[in-house]
XYZ file of C-alpha atoms in Angstrom:
746
model
C 12.864 60.843 -209.301
C 10.246 59.852 -206.694
C 10.589 61.164 -203.205
C 11.839 58.330 -200.957
C 10.019 59.728 -197.932
C 6.650 59.856 -199.630
C 7.123 56.421 -201.104
C 7.772 54.934 -197.660
C 5.045 57.076 -196.053
C 2.329 56.101 -198.452
C 3.127 52.417 -198.579
C 4.318 51.638 -195.090
C 2.563 54.183 -192.887
C -0.818 52.426 -193.057
C -1.401 50.661 -189.769
C -3.735 48.085 -191.250
C -3.630 44.318 -191.285
C -4.589 44.249 -194.932
C -1.815 46.650 -195.962
C 0.434 45.581 -198.799
C 3.661 46.958 -200.157
C 3.992 48.427 -203.598
C 7.117 49.993 -205.022
C 6.956 52.879 -207.512
C 9.642 53.552 -210.087
C 7.403 55.959 -212.012
C 4.013 57.556 -211.711
C 1.289 55.143 -210.768
C -1.769 54.295 -208.659
C -2.248 52.069 -205.627
C -5.692 50.724 -204.718
C -6.183 50.925 -200.955
C -9.908 50.196 -200.825
C -9.360 47.516 -198.195
C -7.572 49.971 -195.953
C -8.428 53.576 -196.921
C -6.565 56.615 -195.675
C -8.383 59.286 -193.691
C -6.802 62.650 -194.346
C -8.330 65.628 -192.566
C -11.751 64.065 -192.234
C -11.939 62.703 -195.793
C -11.439 59.063 -196.758
C -9.495 58.077 -199.883
C -9.413 54.632 -201.462
C -6.851 55.288 -204.226
C -3.362 56.753 -204.056
C -1.782 58.349 -207.094
C 1.972 58.937 -207.152
C 3.490 61.376 -209.618
C 7.052 62.322 -210.412
C 6.668 65.936 -209.343
C 7.336 65.322 -205.677
C 3.572 65.737 -205.154
C 1.149 63.005 -204.216
C -2.433 63.168 -205.385
C -5.188 61.431 -203.509
C -8.040 60.832 -205.913
C -11.327 60.047 -204.159
C -14.480 58.710 -205.768
C -17.816 59.283 -204.049
C -18.615 55.717 -203.024
C -20.140 53.683 -200.245
C -17.882 55.346 -197.661
C -19.643 58.693 -197.995
C -22.719 58.436 -200.146
C -25.270 55.808 -201.201
C -25.032 57.010 -204.796
C -22.178 56.029 -207.059
C -21.045 59.084 -208.982
C -18.480 59.140 -211.750
C -17.224 62.633 -210.993
C -13.861 62.664 -209.197
C -12.544 65.124 -206.654
C -8.804 65.901 -206.398
C -7.048 66.630 -203.139
C -3.328 67.293 -203.003
C -0.758 66.451 -200.369
C 2.368 68.162 -201.649
C 5.614 68.385 -199.786
C 7.381 71.718 -200.041
C 10.682 70.484 -198.702
C 13.124 72.617 -196.778
C 16.430 70.844 -196.049
C 18.460 71.583 -192.912
C 21.517 69.873 -191.510
C 19.675 67.747 -188.961
C 15.978 67.958 -189.967
C 13.633 68.468 -192.875
C 10.239 70.285 -193.110
C 7.274 69.611 -195.383
C 4.029 71.524 -195.826
C 0.815 69.482 -196.008
C -1.759 71.019 -198.375
C -5.485 70.392 -199.038
C -6.668 71.737 -202.357
C -3.557 73.897 -202.543
C -3.971 75.415 -199.080
C -1.428 74.691 -196.355
C -3.073 73.060 -193.388
C -0.002 72.035 -191.400
C 3.802 71.970 -191.476
C 5.468 68.644 -190.762
C 8.997 68.539 -189.263
C 11.129 65.357 -189.412
C 14.662 64.502 -188.353
C 16.846 63.619 -191.311
C 17.733 60.304 -189.760
C 14.012 59.473 -189.540
C 13.254 60.246 -193.159
C 15.949 57.867 -194.335
C 14.190 55.010 -192.526
C 10.550 55.993 -193.110
C 8.217 58.101 -191.006
C 4.791 57.355 -189.456
C 2.865 60.517 -188.572
C -0.677 61.443 -187.549
C -2.579 62.986 -190.485
C -6.020 63.136 -188.815
C -8.145 66.290 -188.735
C -11.642 67.624 -189.529
C -13.372 69.132 -192.509
C -16.536 71.223 -192.350
C -18.086 73.028 -195.304
C -14.840 72.568 -197.227
C -12.676 74.018 -194.447
C -10.161 71.863 -192.528
C -9.518 72.019 -188.800
C -6.854 70.427 -186.609
C -7.743 67.699 -184.188
C -8.611 68.625 -180.607
C -9.069 72.314 -181.362
C -11.887 74.837 -181.018
C -11.905 77.910 -183.220
C -14.328 80.717 -183.951
C -14.813 80.901 -187.704
C -16.183 84.320 -188.825
C -16.720 83.020 -192.338
C -19.606 80.856 -191.127
C -20.390 82.784 -187.928
C -19.854 79.615 -185.913
C -17.674 78.129 -183.209
C -16.152 74.935 -184.647
C -14.801 72.124 -182.477
C -12.675 69.331 -183.994
C -12.483 66.503 -181.450
C -9.740 63.891 -181.019
C -11.618 61.492 -183.300
C -11.637 63.923 -186.211
C -15.353 64.796 -185.875
C -16.248 68.445 -186.328
C -19.247 70.205 -184.754
C -20.291 73.800 -185.245
C -22.460 76.021 -183.076
C -23.870 78.927 -185.058
C -23.903 82.415 -183.628
C -26.898 83.252 -185.866
C -30.550 82.752 -184.955
C -32.884 80.350 -186.820
C -34.050 83.115 -189.201
C -30.591 84.639 -189.690
C -27.763 83.993 -192.113
C -24.050 84.715 -191.761
C -22.688 87.586 -193.822
C -19.212 85.999 -193.886
C -17.656 88.574 -191.580
C -18.857 87.264 -188.250
C -22.152 89.196 -188.301
C -25.705 87.824 -188.823
C -28.698 89.398 -190.533
C -32.333 88.352 -190.996
C -32.390 86.365 -194.231
C -35.048 83.678 -194.444
C -37.640 82.118 -196.729
C -41.141 80.819 -196.064
C -42.524 78.251 -198.504
C -46.234 77.678 -199.163
C -46.858 74.629 -201.371
C -50.262 72.986 -201.625
C -51.788 73.160 -198.157
C -48.393 73.098 -196.412
C -46.599 76.122 -194.951
C -42.882 75.723 -194.120
C -42.209 78.721 -191.922
C -39.059 80.792 -191.506
C -37.615 78.433 -188.877
C -38.444 75.198 -190.730
C -41.636 74.252 -188.906
C -44.348 72.566 -190.998
C -47.969 73.770 -190.763
C -50.829 72.043 -192.576
C -53.879 74.134 -193.541
C -56.948 71.888 -193.038
C -59.597 73.977 -194.790
C -60.287 76.496 -197.563
C -59.965 79.752 -195.617
C -57.702 82.766 -195.737
C -54.740 83.029 -193.351
C -52.156 85.596 -192.359
C -48.837 84.369 -193.727
C -46.664 87.330 -192.760
C -47.091 90.339 -190.507
C -43.735 92.055 -189.809
C -43.895 94.152 -186.662
C -41.576 96.824 -188.088
C -43.414 97.398 -191.403
C -46.624 99.188 -190.317
C -49.809 98.305 -192.194
C -48.172 95.589 -194.281
C -49.394 92.003 -194.265
C -49.325 89.002 -196.589
C -52.355 86.696 -196.735
C -52.766 83.293 -198.324
C -56.175 82.118 -199.549
C -56.613 78.369 -199.865
C -59.079 76.506 -202.118
C -59.764 72.917 -203.058
C -58.964 71.514 -206.494
C -59.637 67.933 -207.576
C -60.457 66.751 -204.036
C -62.709 68.460 -201.507
C -60.506 67.471 -198.569
C -57.164 68.802 -199.851
C -56.615 72.521 -200.316
C -53.992 74.486 -202.253
C -52.795 78.035 -201.960
C -54.963 79.752 -204.562
C -53.815 83.350 -204.334
C -51.494 85.524 -202.266
C -52.631 88.984 -201.162
C -50.354 91.853 -200.150
C -52.179 94.351 -197.960
C -50.770 97.874 -197.815
C -51.730 100.733 -195.503
C -54.185 98.702 -193.477
C -57.162 97.715 -195.663
C -56.829 100.549 -198.129
C -54.801 98.806 -200.836
C -54.589 95.151 -201.748
C -52.485 93.500 -204.441
C -53.630 89.988 -205.306
C -51.270 87.487 -206.981
C -53.303 84.742 -208.652
C -53.145 81.660 -210.851
C -52.328 82.284 -214.486
C -50.034 85.184 -213.589
C -52.961 87.529 -213.023
C -52.295 90.436 -210.648
C -55.086 92.692 -209.378
C -54.934 95.973 -207.536
C -58.219 96.374 -205.640
C -59.996 94.201 -208.279
C -58.384 96.023 -211.216
C -56.243 93.736 -213.386
C -52.695 94.999 -213.957
C -50.609 94.368 -217.067
C -47.081 93.306 -216.103
C -43.850 92.385 -217.869
C -40.408 91.157 -216.821
C -39.422 94.776 -216.221
C -40.485 95.726 -212.714
C -42.990 98.541 -212.343
C -43.664 100.285 -209.059
C -47.277 100.308 -207.869
C -47.868 102.104 -204.562
C -44.304 101.383 -203.486
C -44.369 97.706 -204.530
C -42.191 96.471 -207.389
C -44.244 94.118 -209.568
C -42.913 91.945 -212.374
C -43.930 88.858 -214.303
C -41.928 86.281 -216.226
C -42.357 82.673 -217.341
C -41.809 81.416 -213.766
C -44.613 83.497 -212.219
C -45.188 86.909 -210.666
C -43.045 88.696 -208.080
C -43.935 91.495 -205.681
C -41.218 93.209 -203.643
C -41.508 95.888 -201.011
C -38.763 97.650 -199.039
C -39.478 99.579 -195.840
C -37.842 100.220 -192.469
C -34.592 98.594 -193.664
C -36.488 95.384 -194.470
C -37.132 93.821 -197.866
C -39.939 91.342 -198.472
C -40.164 89.544 -201.808
C -43.169 87.344 -202.675
C -42.981 85.029 -205.683
C -46.077 83.075 -206.761
C -46.309 80.731 -209.745
C -49.934 79.727 -209.205
C -48.993 76.665 -207.146
C -46.161 77.621 -204.780
C -45.466 80.854 -202.935
C -41.989 81.811 -201.696
C -41.766 84.689 -199.222
C -38.182 85.945 -198.813
C -37.464 88.438 -196.049
C -34.201 90.234 -195.254
C -33.244 92.983 -192.834
C -32.009 93.663 -189.302
C -32.371 90.783 -186.894
C -34.321 90.704 -183.677
C -37.782 92.059 -184.614
C -40.710 89.608 -184.155
C -42.521 88.359 -187.248
C -46.121 87.111 -186.962
C -48.274 84.923 -189.189
C -47.922 81.286 -190.273
C -44.486 82.099 -191.709
C -43.272 83.870 -188.588
C -41.685 82.752 -185.365
C -44.643 83.380 -183.090
C -46.528 80.721 -181.152
C -50.013 81.699 -182.343
C -52.442 78.906 -183.248
C -53.730 78.248 -186.744
C -57.194 79.551 -185.914
C -55.731 82.807 -184.574
C -54.154 83.494 -187.973
C -57.391 82.829 -189.892
C -58.658 85.961 -191.651
C -62.431 86.382 -191.979
C -62.151 89.060 -194.674
C -60.643 86.505 -197.033
C -62.665 83.468 -195.928
C -66.073 82.314 -197.133
C -68.766 81.421 -194.608
C -68.440 77.691 -195.323
C -64.652 77.535 -195.654
C -64.256 75.480 -192.463
C -66.650 72.692 -193.484
C -64.736 69.411 -193.475
C -65.030 66.805 -196.232
C -63.782 63.244 -196.374
C -63.423 62.041 -199.956
C -62.720 58.409 -200.770
C -59.066 57.385 -200.936
C -57.452 57.517 -204.358
C -56.404 53.926 -205.081
C -54.028 55.086 -207.818
C -51.702 56.637 -205.226
C -48.612 54.649 -204.237
C -47.497 56.240 -200.980
C -44.275 54.197 -200.822
C -43.257 55.396 -204.276
C -44.183 58.963 -203.338
C -42.096 58.768 -200.163
C -39.121 57.500 -202.129
C -39.531 60.329 -204.621
C -39.712 62.963 -201.888
C -36.490 61.647 -200.318
C -34.616 62.577 -203.496
C -33.904 65.804 -201.641
C -31.280 63.888 -199.664
C -29.534 62.638 -202.801
C -27.174 64.219 -205.274
C -27.356 66.942 -206.518
C -29.553 68.203 -203.656
C -26.834 67.270 -201.158
C -25.057 70.468 -202.222
C -27.867 72.327 -200.429
C -28.364 70.003 -197.477
C -25.647 71.748 -195.452
C -27.474 75.080 -195.848
C -31.154 74.087 -195.904
C -32.591 71.193 -193.937
C -34.461 69.057 -196.490
C -36.674 67.333 -193.915
C -39.488 69.958 -193.830
C -39.730 69.787 -197.626
C -39.698 65.977 -197.552
C -42.481 66.028 -194.949
C -44.567 68.477 -197.000
C -43.995 66.471 -200.171
C -44.924 63.153 -198.552
C -48.043 64.471 -196.809
C -49.339 65.906 -200.072
C -48.486 63.102 -202.523
C -49.778 60.360 -200.200
C -53.199 62.074 -200.249
C -53.433 63.752 -203.654
C -52.741 62.299 -207.084
C -49.406 63.498 -208.590
C -51.007 65.499 -211.407
C -50.650 69.102 -212.577
C -46.873 68.997 -212.045
C -47.349 68.451 -208.305
C -44.384 66.060 -207.975
C -41.930 68.676 -209.166
C -43.236 71.533 -207.003
C -41.418 70.413 -203.861
C -37.915 69.825 -205.289
C -38.318 73.044 -207.265
C -39.248 74.941 -204.114
C -36.264 73.435 -202.255
C -33.876 74.432 -205.044
C -35.257 77.987 -205.090
C -34.948 78.360 -201.332
C -31.386 77.035 -201.513
C -30.496 79.627 -204.126
C -31.971 82.410 -201.985
C -30.089 81.444 -198.836
C -26.809 79.983 -200.091
C -26.301 81.124 -203.688
C -26.023 77.435 -204.641
C -27.646 76.846 -208.021
C -28.463 73.238 -208.850
C -28.703 73.505 -212.596
C -28.888 69.807 -213.333
C -31.439 68.554 -210.776
C -34.196 68.445 -213.381
C -32.033 66.240 -215.615
C -32.035 63.551 -212.910
C -35.816 63.616 -212.537
C -38.866 63.515 -214.765
C -39.411 67.258 -214.334
C -39.288 69.596 -217.298
C -35.892 71.001 -218.196
C -36.920 74.652 -217.891
C -38.858 76.052 -214.929
C -42.044 77.728 -216.047
C -45.671 77.777 -215.051
C -47.779 75.777 -217.499
C -50.885 77.798 -216.595
C -49.348 81.160 -217.423
C -52.085 83.508 -218.749
C -54.718 80.766 -218.383
C -57.403 82.613 -216.400
C -60.093 80.567 -214.698
C -63.285 81.581 -212.882
C -63.871 81.387 -209.139
C -65.292 77.854 -209.340
C -62.387 76.643 -211.503
C -58.651 76.049 -211.230
C -55.993 75.539 -213.902
C -54.594 72.039 -214.344
C -53.665 69.389 -216.865
C -56.313 67.643 -218.925
C -56.379 63.935 -218.111
C -56.512 62.944 -221.785
C -54.692 65.550 -223.852
C -52.205 66.653 -221.189
C -52.844 70.289 -222.136
C -53.751 72.789 -219.444
C -57.343 73.949 -219.055
C -59.759 75.184 -216.427
C -61.146 72.370 -214.278
C -64.157 72.494 -211.981
C -63.298 72.690 -208.318
C -64.406 69.556 -206.504
C -67.070 71.189 -204.305
C -68.626 72.983 -207.281
C -68.649 69.790 -209.366
C -70.168 67.735 -206.538
C -73.471 69.597 -207.009
C -73.874 68.267 -210.534
C -71.913 65.056 -211.077
C -74.112 62.779 -208.901
C -77.027 63.515 -211.271
C -74.860 63.556 -214.429
C -75.945 67.111 -215.151
C -73.849 69.836 -216.721
C -75.292 72.894 -215.033
C -78.320 74.703 -213.717
C -81.985 73.794 -214.396
C -83.740 75.434 -217.318
C -85.186 78.894 -216.702
C -88.591 79.314 -218.367
C -89.994 82.792 -218.998
C -93.326 83.967 -220.415
C -91.992 84.020 -223.965
C -88.486 82.641 -223.575
C -86.334 79.913 -222.079
C -82.638 79.531 -221.281
C -80.365 76.849 -219.911
C -76.911 77.522 -218.447
C -74.138 74.908 -218.342
C -70.675 74.916 -216.760
C -67.995 74.703 -219.422
C -65.631 72.889 -217.051
C -68.245 70.118 -216.627
C -68.615 69.856 -220.394
C -64.843 69.621 -220.850
C -64.654 66.942 -218.155
C -66.690 64.812 -220.575
C -64.629 65.901 -223.573
C -67.367 68.177 -224.943
C -66.421 71.339 -226.811
C -69.217 73.846 -226.284
C -68.402 75.651 -229.554
C -69.699 72.738 -231.661
C -73.050 72.565 -229.847
C -76.293 74.123 -231.066
C -80.058 73.905 -230.599
C -82.476 72.351 -233.101
C -81.701 75.328 -235.295
C -77.978 75.056 -236.048
C -77.659 78.840 -236.058
C -78.568 78.952 -232.369
C -75.274 78.416 -230.539
C -74.164 78.980 -226.986
C -72.746 82.169 -225.549
C -69.974 81.950 -222.948
C -69.578 84.423 -220.109
C -65.882 85.367 -220.179
C -65.819 85.906 -216.410
C -67.710 82.847 -215.139
C -67.107 80.505 -218.107
C -70.777 79.516 -217.918
C -72.340 78.573 -221.267
C -75.934 79.658 -222.041
C -78.395 78.466 -224.710
C -81.646 80.401 -225.121
C -84.644 80.993 -227.367
C -87.615 83.343 -227.344
C -90.737 84.151 -229.309
C -88.838 86.143 -231.920
C -86.239 83.399 -232.420
C -87.631 79.997 -231.473
C -84.419 78.149 -232.525
C -86.442 75.215 -233.824
C -88.410 74.760 -230.595
C -91.085 72.042 -230.864
C -94.411 73.028 -229.274
C -96.655 70.279 -227.933
C -99.730 70.198 -225.702
C -101.770 67.896 -223.530
C -105.019 68.583 -221.722
C -103.434 70.824 -219.124
C -100.055 71.996 -220.404
C -98.255 73.538 -223.324
C -94.743 72.065 -223.703
C -91.868 73.859 -225.413
C -89.095 71.375 -226.179
C -85.641 71.890 -227.663
C -82.390 69.921 -227.804
C -78.715 70.781 -227.383
C -76.773 68.676 -229.873
C -73.497 68.453 -231.758
C -73.060 69.721 -235.281
C -73.603 67.429 -238.210
C -70.658 65.002 -238.299
C -70.213 65.613 -242.033
C -69.087 69.157 -241.221
C -65.902 67.770 -239.671
C -64.779 65.818 -242.723
C -63.953 62.100 -242.729
C -62.977 62.002 -239.026
C -64.252 63.414 -235.745
C -62.786 63.586 -232.258
C -66.069 64.372 -230.543
C -68.766 61.910 -229.572
C -72.436 62.727 -230.226
C -74.171 64.952 -227.682
C -77.913 65.212 -227.107
C -79.334 67.140 -224.160
C -83.129 67.567 -224.206
C -84.794 70.297 -222.180
C -88.392 71.468 -221.945
C -90.567 74.226 -220.532
C -94.075 73.436 -219.285
C -96.778 76.108 -219.291
C -100.335 75.849 -218.060
C -102.971 76.095 -220.751
C -104.606 79.542 -220.676
C -108.039 77.903 -220.231
C -107.591 76.432 -216.764
C -108.964 79.270 -214.625
C -112.259 78.393 -212.921
C -114.341 81.543 -213.285
C -117.242 82.648 -215.446
C -117.150 85.121 -218.293
C -119.717 86.772 -220.546
C -119.873 88.100 -224.085
C -121.132 91.691 -224.340
C -122.577 90.872 -227.766
C -123.841 87.532 -229.007
C -122.737 88.336 -232.538
C -120.686 90.810 -234.521
C -121.607 91.953 -238.033
C -119.318 93.807 -240.410
C -119.592 94.900 -244.054
C -116.568 93.996 -246.128
C -115.385 95.270 -249.515
C -112.853 93.109 -251.340
C -112.207 94.306 -254.857
C -115.483 93.968 -256.742
C -117.037 91.931 -253.922
C -119.128 93.600 -251.238
C -120.525 91.315 -248.507
C -121.462 91.147 -244.860
C -119.390 89.060 -242.451
C -120.884 87.881 -239.175
C -119.126 86.266 -236.218
C -121.494 84.547 -233.802
C -120.845 82.343 -230.779
C -122.846 79.270 -229.659
C -122.853 76.871 -226.729
C -123.835 73.810 -228.805
C -122.414 72.054 -231.830
C -125.698 72.353 -233.735
C -125.371 76.107 -233.396
C -128.940 76.472 -232.149
C -128.122 77.948 -228.732
C -126.618 81.328 -229.431
C -124.814 83.026 -226.577
C -126.751 85.963 -225.168
C -125.478 88.814 -223.055
C -126.940 87.229 -219.945
C -125.356 83.825 -220.608
C -122.660 82.867 -218.074
C -119.842 80.842 -219.566
C -117.362 78.884 -217.521
C -113.713 78.611 -218.267
C -112.857 75.430 -220.170
C -116.427 75.282 -221.489
C -116.575 74.362 -225.186
C -117.820 77.105 -227.529
C -118.521 77.198 -231.231
C -117.854 80.306 -233.319
C -119.469 80.671 -236.725
C -118.101 82.925 -239.449
C -120.856 83.502 -242.015
C -121.127 85.745 -245.061
C -124.107 87.232 -246.873
C -123.914 88.552 -250.437
C -121.463 86.021 -251.956
C -122.129 83.378 -254.615
C -121.168 80.136 -252.895
C -120.892 78.397 -256.281
C -118.081 80.760 -257.207
C -116.479 81.744 -253.916
C -115.599 80.239 -250.570
C -114.341 81.889 -247.405
C -111.261 80.603 -245.632
C -110.664 81.415 -241.996
C -106.934 81.953 -242.336
C -106.196 82.737 -238.699
C -107.815 83.487 -235.385
C -106.037 84.658 -232.253
C -106.784 86.193 -228.894
C -105.219 89.257 -227.293
C -105.822 91.169 -224.071
C -106.119 94.428 -225.987
C -108.564 95.624 -228.645
C -105.729 95.853 -231.134
C -104.983 92.612 -233.029
C -101.293 93.522 -232.633
C -101.339 93.206 -228.816
C -98.109 91.875 -227.283
C -99.908 89.131 -225.318
C -101.262 86.753 -227.950
C -102.655 83.226 -228.101
C -103.214 81.571 -231.502
C -106.259 79.417 -232.163
C -106.112 79.024 -235.975
C -102.857 79.306 -237.895
C -102.741 79.167 -241.720
C -106.278 77.761 -241.793
C -105.554 74.963 -239.298
C -106.019 74.546 -235.533
C -103.088 75.439 -233.307
C -101.270 72.082 -233.028
C -100.455 72.721 -229.355
C -104.115 73.091 -228.312
C -106.177 69.929 -228.653
C -109.458 71.697 -227.816
C -109.503 73.602 -231.149
C -111.353 72.079 -234.137
C -112.392 73.574 -237.471
C -115.385 72.621 -239.637
C -116.149 73.516 -243.259
C -113.211 75.849 -243.635
C -112.835 76.790 -247.304
C -115.869 74.718 -248.335
C -118.531 77.437 -248.626
C -119.482 80.929 -247.667
C -119.528 80.040 -243.976
C -117.508 77.905 -241.568
C -117.033 77.520 -237.875
C -114.577 76.376 -235.290
C -114.724 75.325 -231.659
C -112.439 75.768 -228.664
C -112.582 75.623 -224.883
C -113.047 78.962 -223.183
C -109.959 80.522 -221.533
C -108.629 83.607 -219.851
C -105.060 84.867 -219.897
C -103.206 83.723 -216.800
C -102.689 86.481 -214.280
C -104.797 88.920 -216.345
C -108.274 90.271 -215.781
C -110.543 92.207 -218.079
C -111.549 91.675 -221.684
C -110.192 89.096 -224.085
C -110.448 89.933 -227.769
C -110.873 87.262 -230.434
C -109.614 88.369 -233.851
C -110.116 86.443 -237.071
C -108.712 87.002 -240.534
C -110.958 85.783 -243.368
C -109.940 85.573 -247.039
C -111.955 84.897 -250.188
C -111.024 82.016 -252.452
C -112.261 81.218 -255.989
C -113.591 77.676 -255.879
C -111.815 75.262 -258.202
C -112.397 71.772 -256.884
C -111.072 71.496 -253.321
C -108.272 73.986 -253.732
C -109.745 76.304 -251.101
C -109.789 73.735 -248.307
C -106.693 73.801 -246.032
C -105.149 70.365 -245.524
C -104.850 69.772 -241.783
C -104.002 66.529 -240.027
C -105.883 67.031 -236.788
C -105.225 63.530 -235.475
C -101.440 64.070 -235.264
C -101.906 67.689 -234.182
C -99.446 68.751 -236.815
C -100.304 71.513 -239.270
C -100.046 70.790 -242.967
C -101.756 73.641 -244.746
C -102.217 74.267 -248.457
C -103.135 77.923 -248.816
C -105.782 78.944 -251.325
C -104.406 79.586 -254.775
C -106.424 82.778 -255.016
C -104.700 85.430 -252.965
C -107.198 87.842 -251.448
C -105.470 91.205 -251.417
C -108.208 92.610 -249.176
C -108.693 90.082 -246.346
C -111.403 90.720 -243.788
C -110.687 91.188 -240.091
C -113.375 90.780 -237.467
C -113.181 90.964 -233.672
C -115.316 89.678 -230.804
C -114.669 90.314 -227.101
C -115.551 88.595 -223.833
C -115.007 89.723 -220.278
C -114.569 88.120 -216.870
């Protein structure tokens, strides 16, 4: 049977104009939304009556307490443990099974119905009586419950301390570094305005130990992000650097880490899918630094009272005083002002950041003030596009800090957002160079190394992909930034020079891509000439589309580059020939003949050059190659090649070709041949030259071969007008070619 007292109490004890009566003959529910009951600081809008002499108030989270409608219900019990006496009766009032007060009523009163005051306070799940002040050791606070049922608590712990649950406080605090924002140990928000290094933590009681944060730009020049965290041990002797991609370096030596902690110089280092962790314990203090490549959490515990310096600490130092020159570049303070990103919706970003005040984050709000995280989130997302998982970094950081300081784990917060279900760093083991950072590709969504904005700004205005071409004496190279290529969707591995076998080589440290060619491997270089220059031209291009099958995901690429060299005949000085002619006897099989090389200053070959003749550079000369002792009806001589060296040996390393395969060098328009392969003599002309930067003799070498005359088969076919060589070699192969050399000197 139902308890008559409770029935009257619940139905008639509501001093409300909208109250209605409802009789219960069995278990049931009464909707009192229009006039809710406040029981120990909690409002209830439904009353459930059971037949166990217990009454259950079932409260839904609704507009009375929260702006979010949640289906989960919370049960609170008011059970009467009756004790009957002759003239009075007692009942215990319980909240969640715990007795909070004992009610005493006269028996005569209970028969008529009783109205009693059920007000009180609740704080952190604990109830307090009205108009009382108690010291609660469980929360290290003095709690006051006023006459209106409003509870206030004054903590005995400092801003960096946490209650141990026994009335004592210890240092237990977390500093968060996300993007360019530092939320220090006491909840203050600092914004780093540049790309310098700063002291984050310098505990006064851990000698020689400091934590630095180095900030760098990413997609914008005017927004920086924490790029690496450095633990300095024993002054400047040892440094452990935690970096993007999960890379950890000890004094520039990369360490290999796993989830099992290993001790390196007293620091426990470990690495898992969420990032890398470094922990050090000294002087009764423990400092743990976790870095996932985007956000750093610095957790410090130990005795209270000692000052802590740095941006995370509780000192009043200015930002510039905490700047560290050893970890700052010379230009790190230069300010930039990039154009606003019109894709950013600041109102939407602000709304997103305020999720930290909604369920399920409200479970942490009583332990960790969400406002600093909301401020950091809003400042960042109203300036920087929400890419690279940036939106989820701030709620993730808040949840991690909450777990550190309250042991509250919000397992389902990711389910209520667009963040991934499992926390992990998407750039794990993705190692980028100094001018790059790891982020999501705008098209594929996969992570890759992007160019930092300042680095890219040197090239993008001119639509270039890297440095200018470097031209050497006998070589050329061009170096491109792979991150710039990937920004345009270009895969360097499918690029090549004119010769498809000449591909790029990537530097594994800098990720710079280099194409090169030299005299021993020209890679299909095209050589051209004008009156003053020799031009070496090549092209970077994509592979033949047919190699990829019926489809391709890469657009065509064509990057031309050239090297310009001065013609070797542009020096304005005079030279002389020690001998006007050179004569040599040649034996070729059964043929014995004399070969003469003679130089002239006129096309009619009447003015032979004498020893006393001064010749100017760029002056046209004619060289005749003439034989004596051959039957011109049967044989012809072919000047196969002529070349100049700066050494007597025809194999000298410095070489300039005049005649190649019986034809003039196509890159030198001053060279012409006459009568080659048409008789027992021929000649050619060229403009006089000297090797650039060289003094002394120049040696002209010519290779002459015999050819049995059969029609015009001995005459090389050269298209001199187009300056392209098309040579048909003599059909008779002279196994004993003649070599003859003439020298001139400056």
